[in-house]
Coordinates of C-alpha atoms in Angstrom, one line a residue:
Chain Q
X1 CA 188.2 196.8 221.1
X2 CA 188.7 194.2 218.4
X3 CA 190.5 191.0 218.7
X4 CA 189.9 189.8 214.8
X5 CA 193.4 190.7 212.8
X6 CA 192.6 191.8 209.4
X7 CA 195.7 192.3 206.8
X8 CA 196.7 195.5 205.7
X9 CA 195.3 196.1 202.5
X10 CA 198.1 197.3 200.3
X11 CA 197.0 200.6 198.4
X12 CA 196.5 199.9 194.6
X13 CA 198.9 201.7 192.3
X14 CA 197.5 204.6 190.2
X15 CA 198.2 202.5 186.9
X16 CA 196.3 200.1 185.7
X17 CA 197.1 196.5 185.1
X18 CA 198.4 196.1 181.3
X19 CA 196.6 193.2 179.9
X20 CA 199.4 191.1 178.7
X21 CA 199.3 188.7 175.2
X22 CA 199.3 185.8 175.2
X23 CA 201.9 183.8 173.0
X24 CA 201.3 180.5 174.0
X25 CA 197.5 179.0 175.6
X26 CA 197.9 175.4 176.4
X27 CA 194.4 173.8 177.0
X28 CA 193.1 170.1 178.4
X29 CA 197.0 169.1 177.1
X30 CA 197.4 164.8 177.9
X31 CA 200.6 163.4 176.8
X32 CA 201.5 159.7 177.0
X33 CA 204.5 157.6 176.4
X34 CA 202.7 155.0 175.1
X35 CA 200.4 153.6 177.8
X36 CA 202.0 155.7 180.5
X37 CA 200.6 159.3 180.6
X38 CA 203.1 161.9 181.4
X39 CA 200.8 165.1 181.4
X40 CA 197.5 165.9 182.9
X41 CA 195.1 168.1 182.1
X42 CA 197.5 171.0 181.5
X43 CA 196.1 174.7 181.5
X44 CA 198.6 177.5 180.9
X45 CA 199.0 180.5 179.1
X46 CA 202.6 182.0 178.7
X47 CA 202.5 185.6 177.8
X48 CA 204.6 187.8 175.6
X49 CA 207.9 188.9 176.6
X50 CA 208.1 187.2 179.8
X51 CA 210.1 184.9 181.3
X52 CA 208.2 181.6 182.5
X53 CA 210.4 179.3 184.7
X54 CA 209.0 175.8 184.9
X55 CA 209.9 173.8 188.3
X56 CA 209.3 170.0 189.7
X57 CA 211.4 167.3 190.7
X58 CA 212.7 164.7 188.6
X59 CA 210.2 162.8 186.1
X60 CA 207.4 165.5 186.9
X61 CA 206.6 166.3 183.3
X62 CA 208.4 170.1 183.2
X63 CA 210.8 168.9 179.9
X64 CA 208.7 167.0 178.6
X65 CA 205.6 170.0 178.8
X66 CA 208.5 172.1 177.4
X67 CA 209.2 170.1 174.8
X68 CA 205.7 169.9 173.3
X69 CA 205.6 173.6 172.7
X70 CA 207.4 172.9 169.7
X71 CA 206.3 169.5 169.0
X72 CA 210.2 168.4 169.3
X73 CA 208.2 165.6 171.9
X74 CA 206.9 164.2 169.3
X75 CA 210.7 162.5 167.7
X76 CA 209.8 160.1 170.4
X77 CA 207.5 157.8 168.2
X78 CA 205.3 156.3 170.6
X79 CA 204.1 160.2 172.2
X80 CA 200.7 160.5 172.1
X81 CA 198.8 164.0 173.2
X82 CA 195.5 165.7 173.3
X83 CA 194.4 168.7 173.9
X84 CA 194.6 172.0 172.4
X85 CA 198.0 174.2 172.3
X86 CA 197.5 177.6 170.8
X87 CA 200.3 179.8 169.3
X88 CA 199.4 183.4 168.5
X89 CA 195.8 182.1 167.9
X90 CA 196.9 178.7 165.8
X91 CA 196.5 175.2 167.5
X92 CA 199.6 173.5 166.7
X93 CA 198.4 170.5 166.9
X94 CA 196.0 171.3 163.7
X95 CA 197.4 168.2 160.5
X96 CA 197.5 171.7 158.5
X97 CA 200.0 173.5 160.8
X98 CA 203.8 173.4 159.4
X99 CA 206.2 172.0 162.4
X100 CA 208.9 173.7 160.9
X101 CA 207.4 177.0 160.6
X102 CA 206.7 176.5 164.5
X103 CA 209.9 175.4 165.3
X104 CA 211.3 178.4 163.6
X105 CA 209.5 180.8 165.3
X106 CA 210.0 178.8 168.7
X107 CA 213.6 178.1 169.3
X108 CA 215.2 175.5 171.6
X109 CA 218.1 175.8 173.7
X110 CA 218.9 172.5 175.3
X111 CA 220.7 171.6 179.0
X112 CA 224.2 170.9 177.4
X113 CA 226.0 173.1 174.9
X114 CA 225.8 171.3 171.6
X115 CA 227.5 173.3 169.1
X116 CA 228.0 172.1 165.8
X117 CA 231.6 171.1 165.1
X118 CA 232.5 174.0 162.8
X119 CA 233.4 177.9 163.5
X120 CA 231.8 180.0 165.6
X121 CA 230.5 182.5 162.5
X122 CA 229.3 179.0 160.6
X123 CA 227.3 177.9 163.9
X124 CA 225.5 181.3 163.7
X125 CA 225.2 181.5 159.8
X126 CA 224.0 178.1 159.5
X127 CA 219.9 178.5 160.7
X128 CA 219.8 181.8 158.5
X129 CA 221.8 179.7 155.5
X130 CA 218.7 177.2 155.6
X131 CA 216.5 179.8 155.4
X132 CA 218.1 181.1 152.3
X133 CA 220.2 184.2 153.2
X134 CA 223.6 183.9 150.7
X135 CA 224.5 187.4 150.8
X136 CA 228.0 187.7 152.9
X137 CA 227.5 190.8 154.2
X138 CA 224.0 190.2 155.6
X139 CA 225.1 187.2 157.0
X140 CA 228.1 189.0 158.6
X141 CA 225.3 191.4 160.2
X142 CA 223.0 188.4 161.3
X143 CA 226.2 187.0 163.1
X144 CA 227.4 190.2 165.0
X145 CA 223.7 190.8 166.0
X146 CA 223.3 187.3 167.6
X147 CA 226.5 187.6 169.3
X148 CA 225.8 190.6 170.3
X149 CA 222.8 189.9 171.6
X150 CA 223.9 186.4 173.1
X151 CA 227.0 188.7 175.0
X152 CA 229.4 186.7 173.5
X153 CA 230.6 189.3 170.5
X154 CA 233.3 190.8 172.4
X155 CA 234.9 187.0 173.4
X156 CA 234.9 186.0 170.3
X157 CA 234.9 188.7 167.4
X158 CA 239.0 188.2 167.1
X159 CA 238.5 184.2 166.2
X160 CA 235.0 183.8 164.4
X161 CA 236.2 181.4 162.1
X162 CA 237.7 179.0 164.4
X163 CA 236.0 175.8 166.0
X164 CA 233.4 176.5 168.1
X165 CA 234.7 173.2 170.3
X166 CA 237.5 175.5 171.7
X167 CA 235.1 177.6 173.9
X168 CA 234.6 177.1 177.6
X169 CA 231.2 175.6 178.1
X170 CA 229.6 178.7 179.3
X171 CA 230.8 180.5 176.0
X172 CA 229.4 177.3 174.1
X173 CA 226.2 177.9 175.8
X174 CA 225.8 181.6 175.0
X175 CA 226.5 180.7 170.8
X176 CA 224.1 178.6 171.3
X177 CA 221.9 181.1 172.5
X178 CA 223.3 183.1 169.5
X179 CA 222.4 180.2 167.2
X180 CA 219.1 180.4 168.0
X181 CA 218.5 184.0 168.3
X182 CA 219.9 184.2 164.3
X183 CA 216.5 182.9 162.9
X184 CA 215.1 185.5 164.6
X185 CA 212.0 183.3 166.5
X186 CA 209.2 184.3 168.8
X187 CA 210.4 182.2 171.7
X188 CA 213.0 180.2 172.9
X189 CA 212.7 177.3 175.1
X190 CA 215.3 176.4 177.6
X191 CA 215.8 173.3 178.9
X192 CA 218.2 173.6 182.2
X193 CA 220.3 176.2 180.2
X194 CA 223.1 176.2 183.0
X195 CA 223.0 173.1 184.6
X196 CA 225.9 172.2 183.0
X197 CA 228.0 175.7 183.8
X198 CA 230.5 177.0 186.2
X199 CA 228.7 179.8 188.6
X200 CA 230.4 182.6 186.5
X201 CA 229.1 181.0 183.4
X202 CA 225.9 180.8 185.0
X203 CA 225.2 184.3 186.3
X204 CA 226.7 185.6 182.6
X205 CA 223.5 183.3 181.2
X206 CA 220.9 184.3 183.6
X207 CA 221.7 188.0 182.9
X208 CA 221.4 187.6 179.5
X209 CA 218.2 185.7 179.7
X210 CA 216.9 188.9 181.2
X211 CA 217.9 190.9 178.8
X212 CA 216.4 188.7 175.9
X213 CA 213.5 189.3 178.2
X214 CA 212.8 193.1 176.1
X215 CA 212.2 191.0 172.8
X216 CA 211.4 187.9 173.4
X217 CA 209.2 185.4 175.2
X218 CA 211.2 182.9 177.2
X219 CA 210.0 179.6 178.9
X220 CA 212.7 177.8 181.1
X221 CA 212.7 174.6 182.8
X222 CA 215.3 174.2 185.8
X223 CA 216.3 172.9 188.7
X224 CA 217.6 175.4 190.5
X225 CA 214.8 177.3 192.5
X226 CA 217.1 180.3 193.1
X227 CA 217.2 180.5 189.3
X228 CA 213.3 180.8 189.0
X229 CA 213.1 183.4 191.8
X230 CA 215.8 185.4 190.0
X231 CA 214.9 185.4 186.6
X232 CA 211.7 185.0 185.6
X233 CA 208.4 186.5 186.1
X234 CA 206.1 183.3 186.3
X235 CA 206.7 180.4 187.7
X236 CA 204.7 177.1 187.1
X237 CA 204.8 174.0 189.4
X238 CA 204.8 170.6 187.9
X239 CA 204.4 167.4 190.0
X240 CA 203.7 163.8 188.3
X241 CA 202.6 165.1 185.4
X242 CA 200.3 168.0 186.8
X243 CA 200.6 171.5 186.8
X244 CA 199.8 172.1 190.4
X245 CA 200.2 176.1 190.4
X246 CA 201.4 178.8 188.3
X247 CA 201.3 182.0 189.1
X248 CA 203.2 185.3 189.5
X249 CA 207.6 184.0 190.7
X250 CA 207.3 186.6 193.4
X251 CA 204.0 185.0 194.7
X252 CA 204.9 181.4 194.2
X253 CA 208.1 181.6 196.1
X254 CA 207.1 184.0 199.5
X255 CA 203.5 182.6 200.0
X256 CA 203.1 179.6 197.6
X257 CA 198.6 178.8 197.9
X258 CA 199.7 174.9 197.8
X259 CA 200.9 172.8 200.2
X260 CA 202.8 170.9 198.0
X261 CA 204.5 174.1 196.3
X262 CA 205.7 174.8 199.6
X263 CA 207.0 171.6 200.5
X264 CA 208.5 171.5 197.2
X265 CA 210.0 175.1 197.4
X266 CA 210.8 174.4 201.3
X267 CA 213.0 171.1 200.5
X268 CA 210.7 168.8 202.6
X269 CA 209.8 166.7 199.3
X270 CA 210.0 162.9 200.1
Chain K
X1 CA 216.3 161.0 208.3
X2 CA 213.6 163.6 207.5
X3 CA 214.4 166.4 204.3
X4 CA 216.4 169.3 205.9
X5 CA 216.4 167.9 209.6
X6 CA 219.6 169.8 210.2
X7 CA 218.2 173.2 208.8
X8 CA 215.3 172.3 211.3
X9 CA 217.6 172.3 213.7
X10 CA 219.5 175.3 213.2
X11 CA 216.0 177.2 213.2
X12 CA 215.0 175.5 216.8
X13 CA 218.2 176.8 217.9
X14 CA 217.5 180.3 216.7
X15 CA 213.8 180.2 218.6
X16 CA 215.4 178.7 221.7
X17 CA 217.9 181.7 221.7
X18 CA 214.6 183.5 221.1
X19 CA 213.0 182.2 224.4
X20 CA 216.1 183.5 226.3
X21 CA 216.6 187.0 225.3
X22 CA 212.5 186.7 225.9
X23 CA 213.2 185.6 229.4
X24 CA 216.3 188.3 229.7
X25 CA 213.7 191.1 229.1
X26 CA 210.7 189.7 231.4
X27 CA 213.6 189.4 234.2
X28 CA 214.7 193.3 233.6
X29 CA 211.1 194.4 233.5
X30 CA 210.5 192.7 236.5
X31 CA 213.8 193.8 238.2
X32 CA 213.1 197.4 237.1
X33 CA 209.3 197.7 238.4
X34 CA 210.9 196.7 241.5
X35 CA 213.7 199.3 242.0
X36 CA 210.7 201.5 241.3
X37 CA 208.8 200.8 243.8
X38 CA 211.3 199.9 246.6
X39 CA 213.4 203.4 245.4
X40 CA 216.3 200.8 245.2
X41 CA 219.1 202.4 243.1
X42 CA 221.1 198.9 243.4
X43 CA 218.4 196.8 241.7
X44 CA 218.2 199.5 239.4
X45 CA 222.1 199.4 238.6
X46 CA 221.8 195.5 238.0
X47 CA 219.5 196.4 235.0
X48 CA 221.1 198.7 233.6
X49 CA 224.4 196.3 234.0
X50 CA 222.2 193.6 232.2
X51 CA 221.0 195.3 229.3
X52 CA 224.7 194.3 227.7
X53 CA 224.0 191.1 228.0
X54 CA 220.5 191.8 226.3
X55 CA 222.2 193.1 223.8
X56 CA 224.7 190.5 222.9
X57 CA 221.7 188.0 222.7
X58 CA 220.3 189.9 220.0
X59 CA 223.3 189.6 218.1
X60 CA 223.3 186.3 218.4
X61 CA 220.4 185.8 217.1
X62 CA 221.0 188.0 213.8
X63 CA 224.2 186.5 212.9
X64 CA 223.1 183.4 213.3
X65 CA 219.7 183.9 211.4
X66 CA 221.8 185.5 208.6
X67 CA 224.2 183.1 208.5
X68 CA 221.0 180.6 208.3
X69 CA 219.5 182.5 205.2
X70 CA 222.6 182.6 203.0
X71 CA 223.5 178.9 204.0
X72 CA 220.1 177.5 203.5
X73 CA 218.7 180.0 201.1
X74 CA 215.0 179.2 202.7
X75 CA 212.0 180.2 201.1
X76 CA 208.8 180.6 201.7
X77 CA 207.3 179.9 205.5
X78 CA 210.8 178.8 206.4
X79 CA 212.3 182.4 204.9
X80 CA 209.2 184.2 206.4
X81 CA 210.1 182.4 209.8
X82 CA 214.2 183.8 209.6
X83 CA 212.9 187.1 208.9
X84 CA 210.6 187.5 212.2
X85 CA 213.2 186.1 214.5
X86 CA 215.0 189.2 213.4
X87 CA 212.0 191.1 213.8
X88 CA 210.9 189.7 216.8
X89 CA 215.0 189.6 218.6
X90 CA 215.2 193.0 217.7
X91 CA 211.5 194.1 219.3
X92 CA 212.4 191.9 222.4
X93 CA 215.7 194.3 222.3
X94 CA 213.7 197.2 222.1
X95 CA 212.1 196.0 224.8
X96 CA 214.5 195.7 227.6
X97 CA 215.9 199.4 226.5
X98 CA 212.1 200.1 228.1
X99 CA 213.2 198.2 231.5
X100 CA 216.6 200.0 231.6
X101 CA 214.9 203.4 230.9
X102 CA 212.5 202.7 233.9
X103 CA 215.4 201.8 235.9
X104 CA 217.3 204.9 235.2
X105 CA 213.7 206.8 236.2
X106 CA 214.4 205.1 239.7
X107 CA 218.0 206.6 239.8
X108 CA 216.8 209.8 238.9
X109 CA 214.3 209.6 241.6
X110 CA 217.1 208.7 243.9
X111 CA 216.2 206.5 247.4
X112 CA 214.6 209.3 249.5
X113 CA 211.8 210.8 247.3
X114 CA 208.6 211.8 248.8
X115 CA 206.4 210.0 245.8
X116 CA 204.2 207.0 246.3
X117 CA 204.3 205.2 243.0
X118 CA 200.7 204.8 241.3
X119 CA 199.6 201.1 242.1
X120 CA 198.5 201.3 237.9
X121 CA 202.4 201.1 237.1
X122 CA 202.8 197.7 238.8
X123 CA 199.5 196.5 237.3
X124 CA 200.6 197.3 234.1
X125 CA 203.9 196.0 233.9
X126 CA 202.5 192.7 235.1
X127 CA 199.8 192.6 232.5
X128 CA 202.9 193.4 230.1
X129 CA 204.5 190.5 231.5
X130 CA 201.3 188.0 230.7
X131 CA 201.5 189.6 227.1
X132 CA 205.4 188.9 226.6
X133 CA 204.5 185.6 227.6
X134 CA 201.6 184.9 225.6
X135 CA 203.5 186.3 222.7
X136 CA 206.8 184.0 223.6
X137 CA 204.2 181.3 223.7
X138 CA 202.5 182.0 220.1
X139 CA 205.9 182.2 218.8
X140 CA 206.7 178.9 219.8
X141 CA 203.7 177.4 218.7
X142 CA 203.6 179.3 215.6
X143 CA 199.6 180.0 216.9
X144 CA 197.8 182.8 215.5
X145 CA 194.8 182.8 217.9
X146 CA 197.1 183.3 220.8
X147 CA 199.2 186.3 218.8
X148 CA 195.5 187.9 217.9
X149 CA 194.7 188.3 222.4
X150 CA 198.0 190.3 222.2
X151 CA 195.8 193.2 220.9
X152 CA 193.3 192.8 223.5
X153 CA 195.6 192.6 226.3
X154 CA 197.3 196.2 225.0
X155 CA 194.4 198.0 224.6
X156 CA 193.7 196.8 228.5
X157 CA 197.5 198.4 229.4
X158 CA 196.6 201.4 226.9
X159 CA 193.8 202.1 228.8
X160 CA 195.9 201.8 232.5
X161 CA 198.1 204.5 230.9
X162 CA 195.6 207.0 230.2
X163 CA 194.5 206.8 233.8
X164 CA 198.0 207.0 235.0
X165 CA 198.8 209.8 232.9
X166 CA 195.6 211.9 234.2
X167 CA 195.5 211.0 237.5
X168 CA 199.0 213.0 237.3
X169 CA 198.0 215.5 235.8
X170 CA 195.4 216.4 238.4
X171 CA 198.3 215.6 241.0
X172 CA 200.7 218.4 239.3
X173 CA 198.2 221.1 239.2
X174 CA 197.7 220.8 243.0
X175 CA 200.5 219.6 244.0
X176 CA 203.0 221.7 241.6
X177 CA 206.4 220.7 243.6
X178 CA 206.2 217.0 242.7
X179 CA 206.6 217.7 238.8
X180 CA 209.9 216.7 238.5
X181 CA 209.1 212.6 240.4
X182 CA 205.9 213.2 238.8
X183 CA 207.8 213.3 235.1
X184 CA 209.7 210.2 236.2
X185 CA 206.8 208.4 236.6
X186 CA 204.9 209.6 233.5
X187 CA 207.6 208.3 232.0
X188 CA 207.9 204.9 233.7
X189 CA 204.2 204.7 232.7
X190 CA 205.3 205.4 229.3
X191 CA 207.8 202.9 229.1
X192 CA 206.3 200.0 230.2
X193 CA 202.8 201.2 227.2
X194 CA 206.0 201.0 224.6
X195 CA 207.1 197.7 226.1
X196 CA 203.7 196.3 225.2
X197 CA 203.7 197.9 222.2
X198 CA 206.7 195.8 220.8
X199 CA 205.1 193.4 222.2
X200 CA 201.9 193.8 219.5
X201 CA 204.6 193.8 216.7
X202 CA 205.7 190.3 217.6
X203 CA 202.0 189.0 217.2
X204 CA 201.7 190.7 214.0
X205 CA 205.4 188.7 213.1
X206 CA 203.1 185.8 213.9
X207 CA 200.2 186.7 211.7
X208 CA 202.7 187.4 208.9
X209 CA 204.6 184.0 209.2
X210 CA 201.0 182.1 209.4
X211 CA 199.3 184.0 206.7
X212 CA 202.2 185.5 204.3
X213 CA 200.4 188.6 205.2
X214 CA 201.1 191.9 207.0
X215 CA 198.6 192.7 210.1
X216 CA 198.2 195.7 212.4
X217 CA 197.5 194.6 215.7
X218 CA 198.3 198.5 217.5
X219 CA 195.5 200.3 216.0

């Protein structure tokens, strides 16, 4: 007779554990805004062709974490960081390392659709025009990939040369997406992709997030914790300026280990 | 005003209701050991007349817990804590269905049958009792420590039905013209072991709202 409860052990799956890449490993990262530090002591890795969903109120740190992945903190003149970020193997942070090279291969979409004011085909074409592709058919091929790719090709393939202003918002958002996906990069950063979208718009966004998923590595800030639970695969916790836990989305929202995750997660913040 | 006070609410509703249909069972347990023992069919009626009620109850409970989840969208402890009271509603359902099964027994035995009913029976529906209100006490406490004597206390009635059950046995071979009452009471015996068997699963309910984990407390 035994009154001790033990938990069912779960029985391990035949298949082993794949040991996933790493893309990005974020060590001892500080950040201040001049004398007020924002980040603290930030260990991370985010791994290859997942989708990491960054959380926290308000103020915690989560944009501006995101936005030092590809440096684009540091248009604010008085940033400050330390620390060691790695990309594939190369701290970012090295005087040698090119910030245009990284923020080629590390693509930003940002909380409200900022299209340029020109055609759709011209928003697409213009990342790969900088990058020196003049050819018209390759950059007609660049363009119905991306759209394509972004789900948006089939809204739009009837009117690719008119303003890119006269899409709904959702629509703007995807050729955004498109935009970015044209220079072909490693990652894209997204910084409350949907915050500013209808639910439809929304759903269309977070599906195709997933899909990018297959060849691409995705980090996501938001504030919409049914978001993170849907999409991605890892989610990290931010709170004034620390990362307080990130681990597996499934884990973090069912049986978060900190208290304040679950608070967080559980509304009873404040 | 506290964060989510009216969700907190909602979910001390849903554990009140809990506590009824808790108190709706123990009643038809009770009610249905009687008619047992006092071969009264009318008692036994009453139970089986009840177990709508029961029923309804449960309902209750699950529309208003689901309604809860795709209103609040909990997570967490608070989505782990929606999901038992279904669990738990639905055991404490399965439960009563024990007390009306023991009441039909006492029809089938009808009021004039020669059988004594084994003094074990009685014993084990009240220690079945003390466990389905332990349990209704973790649950409202949220208290695994109390949840983990649920095991205990069903090995105790486990053991009470094994004697039952041979005891019986012996009876039938040398007394072979009881079988039939002696089948009803087997039975009875056998109800009231499953009704503290649901009662284990809502201590492991409690365990896996605490921990996050899944326990077996029926081994």
């Amino acid at each position: 007779m035994s009154t001790i409860a033990k938990p069912i052990v779960k029985k391990q799956s035949e298949e082993k554990t794949i040991e996933k890449d790493s893309v990005f490993g974020v060590s001892n990262l500080n950040l201040w805004y001049g004398t007020d530090q924002a980040l603290y002591d930030i260990h991370m890795d985010i791994y290859k062709n997942e989708i990491t969903a960054i959380i926290g109120p308000s103020g915690c740190g989560k944009s501006t974490f995101l936005k030092t992945l590809n440096r684009m903190v540091e248009m604010v003149p008085i940033v400050k960081t330390s620390g060691t970020i790695k990309y594939n193997d190369e701290n970012i942070f090295d005087p040698k390392y090119s910030v245009e090279d990284l923020r080629t291969r590390v693509g930003m979409v940002f909380q409200k659709p900022n299209p340029f004011p020109k055609s759709i085909y011209d928003n697409v074409a213009y990342g790969p025009r900088i990058h020196g592709i003049k050819n018209k058919k390759d950059l007609d091929t660049i363009v119905e990939k991306s759209l394509k790719d972004a789900a948006l090709w089939d809204e739009v393939k009837d009117r690719l040369h008119e303003n890119a202003y006269g899409l709904s918002g959702g629509q703007q958002q995807r050729l955004c997406i498109a935009r970015c996906l044209a220079i072909e990069p490693d990652v894209i950063l997204m910084d409350e992709p949907t915050s500013a979208l209808d639910p439809i718009s929304t759903m269309k966004v977070e599906e195709l997030v997933q899909n990018l998923r297959e060849k691409y590595s995705i980090v996501i800030v938001t504030h919409n914790m049914q978001q993170a639970a849907r999409i991605s695969d890892k989610t990290a916790f931010f709170l004034n300026g620390e990362l307080v836990e990130f681990t597996e989305t499934d884990q973090l929202f069912s049986n978060p280990a900190d208290k304040r995750t679950e608070d967080y997660i559980t509304g009873r913040f404040g | 005003m506290a964060i989510r006070e009216h969700f907190e609410e909602e979910v001390q509703e849903v554990k009140e209701l809990i506590q009824e249909l808790a108190n709706m069972g123990d009643e038809a347990l009770t009610r249905a050991v009687e008619s047992l023992y006092k071969k009264n069919i009318q008692i036994a009626e009453s139970v089986i007349e009840q177990d709508d009620t029961i029923d309804q109850k449960e309902l209750e409970i699950h529309e208003k817990t689901i309604l809860l989840i795709a209103k609040q969208q909990p997570f967490a402890k608070d989505l782990r804590r929606l999901i038992i009271s279904l669990k738990i509603s639905s055991d404490l359902e399965r439960m009563a269905d024990n007390a009306v099964n023991i009441a039909k027994s006492t029809i089938h035995l009808g009021e004039d049958h020669p059988l004594k009913i084994h003094p074990l029976i009685g014993s084990m529906a009240d220690k079945a009792r003390d466990m389905g209100a332990l349990a209704i006490k973790a649950v409202k406490y949220e208290d695994i420590s109390l949840a983990g004597k649920l095991a205990e206390l069903d090995d105790e009635i486990d053991e009470m039905y094994g004697t039952v059950i041979r005891e019986m046995l012996d009876e039938t071979i040398s007394n072979p013209q009881m079988n039939q009452y002696m089948m009803q009471m087997a039975f009875s015996a056998r109800y009231i072991e499953r009704y503290a068997d649901h009662i284990t699963n809502i201590g492991e309910n409690i365990f896996y709202l605490v921990k996050g984990e899944n326990y077996d407390l029926n081994e």
